[in-house]
Tab-separated table of C-alpha atoms and ligand atoms in Angstrom:
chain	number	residue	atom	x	y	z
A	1	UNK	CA	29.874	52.966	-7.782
A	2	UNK	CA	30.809	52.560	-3.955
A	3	UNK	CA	28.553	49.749	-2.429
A	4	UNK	CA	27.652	49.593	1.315
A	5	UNK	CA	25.988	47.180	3.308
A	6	UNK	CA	23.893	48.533	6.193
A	7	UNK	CA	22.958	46.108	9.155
A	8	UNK	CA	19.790	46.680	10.958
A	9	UNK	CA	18.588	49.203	7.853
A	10	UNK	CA	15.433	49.143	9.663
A	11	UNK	CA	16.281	50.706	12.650
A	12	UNK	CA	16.492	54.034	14.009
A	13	UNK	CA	20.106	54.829	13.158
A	14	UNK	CA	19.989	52.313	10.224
A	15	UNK	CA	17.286	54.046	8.309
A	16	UNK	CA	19.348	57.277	8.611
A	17	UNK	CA	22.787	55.518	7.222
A	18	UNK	CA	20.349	54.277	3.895
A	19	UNK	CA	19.235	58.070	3.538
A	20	UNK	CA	22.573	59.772	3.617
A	21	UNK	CA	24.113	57.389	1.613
A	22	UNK	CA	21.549	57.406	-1.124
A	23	UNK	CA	21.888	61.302	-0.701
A	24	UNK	CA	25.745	60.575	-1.971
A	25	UNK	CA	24.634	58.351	-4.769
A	26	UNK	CA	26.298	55.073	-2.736
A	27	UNK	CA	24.579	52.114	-3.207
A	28	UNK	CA	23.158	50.088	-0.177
A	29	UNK	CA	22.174	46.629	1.045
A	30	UNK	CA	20.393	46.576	3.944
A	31	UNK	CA	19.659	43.473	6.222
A	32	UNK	CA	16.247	43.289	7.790
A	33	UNK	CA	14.540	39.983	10.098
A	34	UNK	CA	11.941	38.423	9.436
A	35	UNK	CA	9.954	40.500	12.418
A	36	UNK	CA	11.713	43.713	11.339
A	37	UNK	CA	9.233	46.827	11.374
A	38	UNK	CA	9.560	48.627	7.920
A	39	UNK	CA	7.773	52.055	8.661
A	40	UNK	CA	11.422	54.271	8.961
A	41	UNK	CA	12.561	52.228	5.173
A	42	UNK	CA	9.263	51.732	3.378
A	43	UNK	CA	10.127	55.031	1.534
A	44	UNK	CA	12.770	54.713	0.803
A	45	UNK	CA	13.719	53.619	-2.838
A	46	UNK	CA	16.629	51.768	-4.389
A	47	UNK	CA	17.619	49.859	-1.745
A	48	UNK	CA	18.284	45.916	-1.782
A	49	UNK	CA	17.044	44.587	1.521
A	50	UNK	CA	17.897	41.436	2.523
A	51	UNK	CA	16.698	39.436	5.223
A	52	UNK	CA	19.046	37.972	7.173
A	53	UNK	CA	19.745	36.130	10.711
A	54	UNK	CA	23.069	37.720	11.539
A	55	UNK	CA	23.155	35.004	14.312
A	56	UNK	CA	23.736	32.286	11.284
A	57	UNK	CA	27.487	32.418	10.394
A	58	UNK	CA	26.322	30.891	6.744
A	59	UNK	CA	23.496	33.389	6.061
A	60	UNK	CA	25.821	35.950	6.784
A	61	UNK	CA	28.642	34.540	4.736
A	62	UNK	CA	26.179	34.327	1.610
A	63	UNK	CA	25.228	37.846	2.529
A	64	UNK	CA	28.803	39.478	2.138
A	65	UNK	CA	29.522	36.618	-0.765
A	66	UNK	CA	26.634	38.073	-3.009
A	67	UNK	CA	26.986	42.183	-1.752
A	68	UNK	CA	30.442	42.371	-1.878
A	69	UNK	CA	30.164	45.946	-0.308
A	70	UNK	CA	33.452	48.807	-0.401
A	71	UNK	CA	32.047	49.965	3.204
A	72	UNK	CA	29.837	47.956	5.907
A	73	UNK	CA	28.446	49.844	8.745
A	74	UNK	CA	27.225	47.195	11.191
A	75	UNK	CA	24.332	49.180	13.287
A	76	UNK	CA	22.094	46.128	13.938
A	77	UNK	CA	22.847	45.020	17.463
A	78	UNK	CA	20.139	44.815	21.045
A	79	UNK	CA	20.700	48.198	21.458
A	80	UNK	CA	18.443	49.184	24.731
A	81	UNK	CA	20.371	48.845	28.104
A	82	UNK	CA	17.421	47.499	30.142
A	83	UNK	CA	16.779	44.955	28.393
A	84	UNK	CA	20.506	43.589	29.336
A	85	UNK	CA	19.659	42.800	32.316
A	86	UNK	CA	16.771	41.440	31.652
A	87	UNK	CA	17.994	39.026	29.108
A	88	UNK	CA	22.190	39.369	29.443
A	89	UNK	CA	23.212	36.221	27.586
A	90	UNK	CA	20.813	36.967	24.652
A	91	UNK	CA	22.333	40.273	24.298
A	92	UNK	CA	25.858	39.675	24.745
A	93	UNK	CA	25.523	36.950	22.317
A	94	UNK	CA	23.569	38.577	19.915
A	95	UNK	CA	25.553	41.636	20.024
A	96	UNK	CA	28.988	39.021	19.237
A	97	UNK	CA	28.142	36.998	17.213
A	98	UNK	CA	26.573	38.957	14.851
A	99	UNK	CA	29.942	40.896	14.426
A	100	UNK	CA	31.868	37.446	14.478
A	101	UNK	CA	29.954	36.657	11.774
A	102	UNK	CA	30.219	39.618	9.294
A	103	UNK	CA	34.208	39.587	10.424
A	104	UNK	CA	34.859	35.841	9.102
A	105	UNK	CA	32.856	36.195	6.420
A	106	UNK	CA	34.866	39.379	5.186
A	107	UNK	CA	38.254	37.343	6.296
A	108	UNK	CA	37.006	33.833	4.226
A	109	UNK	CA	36.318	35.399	1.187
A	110	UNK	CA	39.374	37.945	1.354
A	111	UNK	CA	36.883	40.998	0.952
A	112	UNK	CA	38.811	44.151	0.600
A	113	UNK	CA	36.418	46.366	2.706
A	114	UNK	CA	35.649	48.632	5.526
A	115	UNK	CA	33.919	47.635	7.973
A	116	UNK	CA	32.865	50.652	10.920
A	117	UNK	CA	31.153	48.952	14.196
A	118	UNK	CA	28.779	50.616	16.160
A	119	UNK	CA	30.392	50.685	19.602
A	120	UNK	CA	29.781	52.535	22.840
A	121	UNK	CA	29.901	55.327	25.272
A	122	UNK	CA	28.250	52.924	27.674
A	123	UNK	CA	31.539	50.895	27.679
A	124	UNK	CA	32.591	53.561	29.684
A	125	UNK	CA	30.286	52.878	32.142
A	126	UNK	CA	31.456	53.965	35.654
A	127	UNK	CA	33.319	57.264	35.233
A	128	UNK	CA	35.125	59.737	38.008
A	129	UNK	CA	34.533	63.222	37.866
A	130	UNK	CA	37.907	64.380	37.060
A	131	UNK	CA	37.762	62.134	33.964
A	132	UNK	CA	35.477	63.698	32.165
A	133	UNK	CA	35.073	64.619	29.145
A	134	UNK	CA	36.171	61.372	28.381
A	135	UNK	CA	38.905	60.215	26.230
A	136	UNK	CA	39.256	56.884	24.109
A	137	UNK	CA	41.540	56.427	26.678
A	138	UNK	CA	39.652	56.296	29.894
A	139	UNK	CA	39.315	52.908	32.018
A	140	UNK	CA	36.541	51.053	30.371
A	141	UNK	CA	34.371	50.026	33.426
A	142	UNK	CA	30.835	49.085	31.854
A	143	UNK	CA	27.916	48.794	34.100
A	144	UNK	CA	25.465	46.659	32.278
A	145	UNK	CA	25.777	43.170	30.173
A	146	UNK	CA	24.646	45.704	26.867
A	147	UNK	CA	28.125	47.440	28.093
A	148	UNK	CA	30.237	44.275	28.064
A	149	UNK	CA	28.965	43.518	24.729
A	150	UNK	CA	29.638	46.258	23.235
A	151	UNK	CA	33.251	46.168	25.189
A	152	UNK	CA	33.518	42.771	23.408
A	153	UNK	CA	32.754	44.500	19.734
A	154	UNK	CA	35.401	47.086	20.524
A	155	UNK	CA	38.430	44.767	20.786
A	156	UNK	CA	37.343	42.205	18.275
A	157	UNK	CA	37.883	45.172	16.100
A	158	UNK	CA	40.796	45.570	17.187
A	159	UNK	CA	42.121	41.866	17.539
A	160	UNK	CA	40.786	41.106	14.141
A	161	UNK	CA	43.015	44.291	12.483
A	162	UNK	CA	45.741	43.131	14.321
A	163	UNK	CA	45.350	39.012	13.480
A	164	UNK	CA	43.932	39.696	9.775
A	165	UNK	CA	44.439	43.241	9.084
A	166	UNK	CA	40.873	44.150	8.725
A	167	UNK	CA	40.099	47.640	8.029
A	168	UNK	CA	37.773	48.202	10.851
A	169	UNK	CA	36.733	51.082	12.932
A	170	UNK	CA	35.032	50.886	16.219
A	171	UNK	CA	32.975	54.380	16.900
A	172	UNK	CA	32.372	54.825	20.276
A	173	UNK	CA	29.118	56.805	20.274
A	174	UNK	CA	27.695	59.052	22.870
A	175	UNK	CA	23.781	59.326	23.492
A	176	UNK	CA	21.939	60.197	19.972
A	177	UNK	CA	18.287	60.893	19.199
A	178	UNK	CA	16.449	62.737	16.400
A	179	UNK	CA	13.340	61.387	14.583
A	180	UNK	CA	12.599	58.019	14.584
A	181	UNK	CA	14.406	57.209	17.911
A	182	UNK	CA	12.857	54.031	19.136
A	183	UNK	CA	10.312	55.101	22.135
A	184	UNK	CA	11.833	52.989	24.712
A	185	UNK	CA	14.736	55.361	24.787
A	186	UNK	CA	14.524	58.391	27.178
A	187	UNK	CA	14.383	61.265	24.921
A	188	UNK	CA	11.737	59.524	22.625
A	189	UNK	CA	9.807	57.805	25.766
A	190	UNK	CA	9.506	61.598	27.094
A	191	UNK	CA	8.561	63.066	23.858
A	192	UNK	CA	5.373	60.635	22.888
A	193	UNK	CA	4.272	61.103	26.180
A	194	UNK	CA	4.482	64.683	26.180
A	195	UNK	CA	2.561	64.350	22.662
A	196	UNK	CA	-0.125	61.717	23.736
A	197	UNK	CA	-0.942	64.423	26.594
A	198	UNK	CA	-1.118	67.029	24.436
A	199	UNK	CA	-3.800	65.025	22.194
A	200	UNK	CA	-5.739	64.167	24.960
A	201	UNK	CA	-4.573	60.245	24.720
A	202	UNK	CA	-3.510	59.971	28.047
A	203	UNK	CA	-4.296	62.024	31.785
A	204	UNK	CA	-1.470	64.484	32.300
A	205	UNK	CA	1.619	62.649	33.692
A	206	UNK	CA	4.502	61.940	32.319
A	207	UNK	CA	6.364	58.630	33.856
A	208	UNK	CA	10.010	58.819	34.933
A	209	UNK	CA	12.950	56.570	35.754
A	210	UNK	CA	16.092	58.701	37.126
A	211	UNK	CA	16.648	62.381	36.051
A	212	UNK	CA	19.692	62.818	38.220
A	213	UNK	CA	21.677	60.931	34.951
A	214	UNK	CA	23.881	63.561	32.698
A	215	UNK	CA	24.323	61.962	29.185
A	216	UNK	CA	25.859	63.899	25.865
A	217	UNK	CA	23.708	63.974	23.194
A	218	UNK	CA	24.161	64.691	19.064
A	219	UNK	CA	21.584	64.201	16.728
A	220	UNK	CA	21.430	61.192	14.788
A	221	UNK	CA	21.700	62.863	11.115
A	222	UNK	CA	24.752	64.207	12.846
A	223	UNK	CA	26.197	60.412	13.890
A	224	UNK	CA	25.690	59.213	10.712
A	225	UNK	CA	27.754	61.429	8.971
A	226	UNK	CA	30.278	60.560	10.838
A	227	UNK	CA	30.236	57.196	10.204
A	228	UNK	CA	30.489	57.566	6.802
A	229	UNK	CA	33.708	60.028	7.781
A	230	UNK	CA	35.463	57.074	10.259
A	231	UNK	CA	35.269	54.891	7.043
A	232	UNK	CA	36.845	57.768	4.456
A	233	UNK	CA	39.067	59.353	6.954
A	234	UNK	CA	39.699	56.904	10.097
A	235	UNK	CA	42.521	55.455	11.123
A	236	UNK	CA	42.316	51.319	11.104
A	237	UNK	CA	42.244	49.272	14.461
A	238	UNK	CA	41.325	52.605	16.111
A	239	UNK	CA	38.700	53.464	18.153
A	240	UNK	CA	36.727	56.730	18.197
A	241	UNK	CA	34.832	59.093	20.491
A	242	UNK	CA	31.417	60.512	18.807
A	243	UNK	CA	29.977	63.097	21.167
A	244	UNK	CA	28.836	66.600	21.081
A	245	UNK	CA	31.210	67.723	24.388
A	246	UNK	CA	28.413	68.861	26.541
A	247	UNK	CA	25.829	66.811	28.783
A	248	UNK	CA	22.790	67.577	29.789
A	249	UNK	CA	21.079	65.916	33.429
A	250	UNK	CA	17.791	63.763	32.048
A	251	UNK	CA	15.507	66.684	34.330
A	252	UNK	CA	17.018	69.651	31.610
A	253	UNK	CA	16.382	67.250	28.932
A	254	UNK	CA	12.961	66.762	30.128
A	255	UNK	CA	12.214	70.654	30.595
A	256	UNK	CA	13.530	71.198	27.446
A	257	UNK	CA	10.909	69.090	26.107
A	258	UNK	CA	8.514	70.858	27.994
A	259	UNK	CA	9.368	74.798	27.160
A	260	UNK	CA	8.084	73.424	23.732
A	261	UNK	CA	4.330	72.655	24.967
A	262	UNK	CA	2.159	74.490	26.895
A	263	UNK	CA	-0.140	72.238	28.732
A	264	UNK	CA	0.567	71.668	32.347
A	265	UNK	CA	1.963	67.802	32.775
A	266	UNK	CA	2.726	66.398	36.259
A	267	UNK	CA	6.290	64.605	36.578
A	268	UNK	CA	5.849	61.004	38.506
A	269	UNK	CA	8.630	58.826	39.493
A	270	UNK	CA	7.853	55.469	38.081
A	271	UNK	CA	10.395	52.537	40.216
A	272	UNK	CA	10.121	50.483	37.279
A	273	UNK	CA	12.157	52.780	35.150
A	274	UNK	CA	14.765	53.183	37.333
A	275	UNK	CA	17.864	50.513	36.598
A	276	UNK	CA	20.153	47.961	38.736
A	277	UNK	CA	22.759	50.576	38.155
A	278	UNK	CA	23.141	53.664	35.835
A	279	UNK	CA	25.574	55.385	34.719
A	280	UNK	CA	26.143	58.950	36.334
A	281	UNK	CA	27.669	60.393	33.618
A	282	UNK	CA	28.832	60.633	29.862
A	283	UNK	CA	30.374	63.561	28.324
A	284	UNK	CA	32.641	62.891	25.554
A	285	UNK	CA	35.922	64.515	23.882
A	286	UNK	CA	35.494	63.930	20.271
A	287	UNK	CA	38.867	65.885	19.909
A	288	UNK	CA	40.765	62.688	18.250
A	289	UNK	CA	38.088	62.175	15.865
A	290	UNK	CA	37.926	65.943	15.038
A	291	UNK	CA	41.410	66.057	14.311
A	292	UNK	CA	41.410	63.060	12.110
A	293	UNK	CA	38.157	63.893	10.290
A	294	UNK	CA	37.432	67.477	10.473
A	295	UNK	CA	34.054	66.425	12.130
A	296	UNK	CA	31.793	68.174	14.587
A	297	UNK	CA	28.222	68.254	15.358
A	298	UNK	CA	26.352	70.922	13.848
A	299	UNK	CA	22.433	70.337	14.726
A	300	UNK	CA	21.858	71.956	18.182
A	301	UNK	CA	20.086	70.158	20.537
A	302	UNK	CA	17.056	72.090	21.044
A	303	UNK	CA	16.090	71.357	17.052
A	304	UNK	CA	16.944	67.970	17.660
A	305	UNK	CA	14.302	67.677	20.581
A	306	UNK	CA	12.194	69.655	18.488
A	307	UNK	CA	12.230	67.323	15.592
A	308	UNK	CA	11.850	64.430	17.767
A	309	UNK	CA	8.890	66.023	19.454
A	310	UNK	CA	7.018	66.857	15.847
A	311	UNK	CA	7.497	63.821	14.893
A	312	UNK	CA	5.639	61.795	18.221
A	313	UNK	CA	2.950	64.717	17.152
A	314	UNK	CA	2.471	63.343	13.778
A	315	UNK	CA	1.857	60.096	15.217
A	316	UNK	CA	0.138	59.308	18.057
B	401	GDD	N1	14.811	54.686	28.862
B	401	GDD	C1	14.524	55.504	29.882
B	401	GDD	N2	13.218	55.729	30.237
B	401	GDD	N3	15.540	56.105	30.521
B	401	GDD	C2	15.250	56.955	31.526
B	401	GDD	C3	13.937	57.232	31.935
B	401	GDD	C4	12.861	56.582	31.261
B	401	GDD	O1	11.683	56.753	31.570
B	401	GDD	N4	13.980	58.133	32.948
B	401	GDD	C5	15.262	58.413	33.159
B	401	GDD	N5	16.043	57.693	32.313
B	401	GDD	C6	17.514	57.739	32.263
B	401	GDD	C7	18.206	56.381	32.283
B	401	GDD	O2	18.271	55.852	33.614
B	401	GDD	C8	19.561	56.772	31.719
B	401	GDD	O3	20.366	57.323	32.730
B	401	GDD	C9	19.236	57.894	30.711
B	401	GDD	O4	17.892	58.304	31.020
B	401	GDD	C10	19.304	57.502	29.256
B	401	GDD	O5	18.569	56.318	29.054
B	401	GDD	P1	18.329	55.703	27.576
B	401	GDD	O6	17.704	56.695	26.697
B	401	GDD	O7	17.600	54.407	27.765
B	401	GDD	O8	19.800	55.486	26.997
B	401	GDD	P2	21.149	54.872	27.623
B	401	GDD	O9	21.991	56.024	28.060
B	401	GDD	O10	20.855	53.813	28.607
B	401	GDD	O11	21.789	54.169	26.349
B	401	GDD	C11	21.742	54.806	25.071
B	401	GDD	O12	22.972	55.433	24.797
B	401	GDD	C12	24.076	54.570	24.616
B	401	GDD	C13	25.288	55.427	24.353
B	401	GDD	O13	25.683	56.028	25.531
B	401	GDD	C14	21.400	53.765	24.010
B	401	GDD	O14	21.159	54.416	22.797
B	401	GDD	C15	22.539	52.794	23.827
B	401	GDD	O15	22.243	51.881	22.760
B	401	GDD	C16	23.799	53.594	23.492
B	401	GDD	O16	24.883	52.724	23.308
């Protein structure tokens, strides 16, 4: 039986990778903290969870010494971009070590795995507008210290294929939502308010940062599935686009959201959401990974933001 270890199992994309695995009778290890919020995994059965500080090079060496998975998908990283700047050495170290660490371990105890690493259309960061859609091989010019970390992820993939021969497989991944998305994030943020409204929790506005922003979004059941395809199908050392191929500007997200609800919500800039620097635009060519994999998105977006939106109405 084919054994994979999921990191951050708890999270939004890592409580997808447990289901579709378990779906394809794999088994999985997942790694959780100690503060870790269980509600998107406490249903979910058959799955070893271990706790553990992916920070601490030992705890993470024990971890791969006693899983021994076929296939690691390393999802747990500080994931939200604001936050960066906030707190940029916490995230660029968090987001490097922890990949360090599951790399040496893997390279110490001569694991014959495959290892996929969550990686970035943010690492694109600054892009013209005749380079769009972007290819892998666009100028990486990242905007944020969440960018640069995830720059950093990229090519320790591929300097530790090329030094060790590690099967590993950076996926650079557009914008993705779908149920669960932490709220933070735009799509979600917009969403629970447009459901706490609706329920009478809160007056009718809905808070804003910039809507000017055009991002490319695929659903999260989607992503995951192609994770699970980079590992069976990729190429080693080689990095890959996941994307749907068309953006939409944060305002038609928003009035997406809103042709699904009929109450009458005021739109209010709030400064506070708006960042140091954003990117203008991501919209990706997945064409390389297509080719390799077969792969393409098949949830449209309007059921994704309709998911996303029933499930902020189940719970506020
Ligand atoms: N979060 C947030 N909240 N963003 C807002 C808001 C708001 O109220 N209003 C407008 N935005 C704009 C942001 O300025 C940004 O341009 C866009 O919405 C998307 O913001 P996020 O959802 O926070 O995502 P992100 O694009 O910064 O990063 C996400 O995608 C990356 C891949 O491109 C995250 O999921 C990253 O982890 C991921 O790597």
């Amino acid at each position: 039986m084919t054994k994979a270890l999921v990191t951050g199992i708890s999270g939004f994309v890592g409580s997808h990778m447990a289901e579709f695995l378990l779906e394809r009778d794999i088994e999985v290890v997942g790694t959780i903290r100690m503060r870790s919020r269980m509600d998107h995994i406490k249903n979910l059965k058959d799955v070893q969870l271990v706790e553990c500080e992916l920070r601490d090079p030992f705890s993470v060496e024990k971890l791969i010494q006693e899983a021994k998975p076929d296939l690691i998908f390393h999802l747990a990283a500080q994931s939200f971009v604001p936050t960066s700047w906030n707190s940029p050495m916490d995230t660029i170290y968090n987001n490097i070590a922890g990949q360090v660490n599951i790399m040496e371990a893997v390279r110490h105890i001569n694991l014959d795995c495959k290892i996929q690493v969550a990686c970035s259309s943010e690492q694109y960061g600054h892009v013209e507008p005749d380079e769009v859609p972007i290819k892998e091989t666009n100028p990486l010019r990242p905007l944020s210290p969440y960018a640069v970390s995830k720059v950093a992820q990229d090519y320790l993939g591929y300097q530790y294929y090329k030094s060790y021969g590690l099967h590993i497989i950076p996926t650079r991944t557009f914008n993705h939502t779908g149920p669960r998305r932490g709220e933070n994030f735009v799509t979600s943020n917009f969403a629970k308010q447009i459901a706490e409204i609706e329920k009478g929790k809160k007056p009718p506005i809905l808070y804003v940062g910039n809507l000017q922003a055009k991002r490319d979004f695929t659903d999260v059941r989607d992503v995951v599935r192609a994770y699970h395809l980079a590992l069976e199908k990729g190429e080693p050392g080689t990095t890959y686009n996941i994307a749907s191929g068309t953006c939409y500007t944060i305002q038609e997200m928003l009035n997406l959201l809103l042709s699904f609800s009929s109450i009458q919500i005021e739109i209010q800039e709030d400064p506070a959401r708006l960042r140091p620097s954003d990117v203008e635009i991501l919209l990706g060519d997945y064409t390389k990974f297509h080719e390799r994999t077969g792969w393409k998105p098949e949830i449209p977006f309007d059921q994704t933001m309709k998911d996303l939106l029933d499930y902020w109405r189940a719970r506020v």
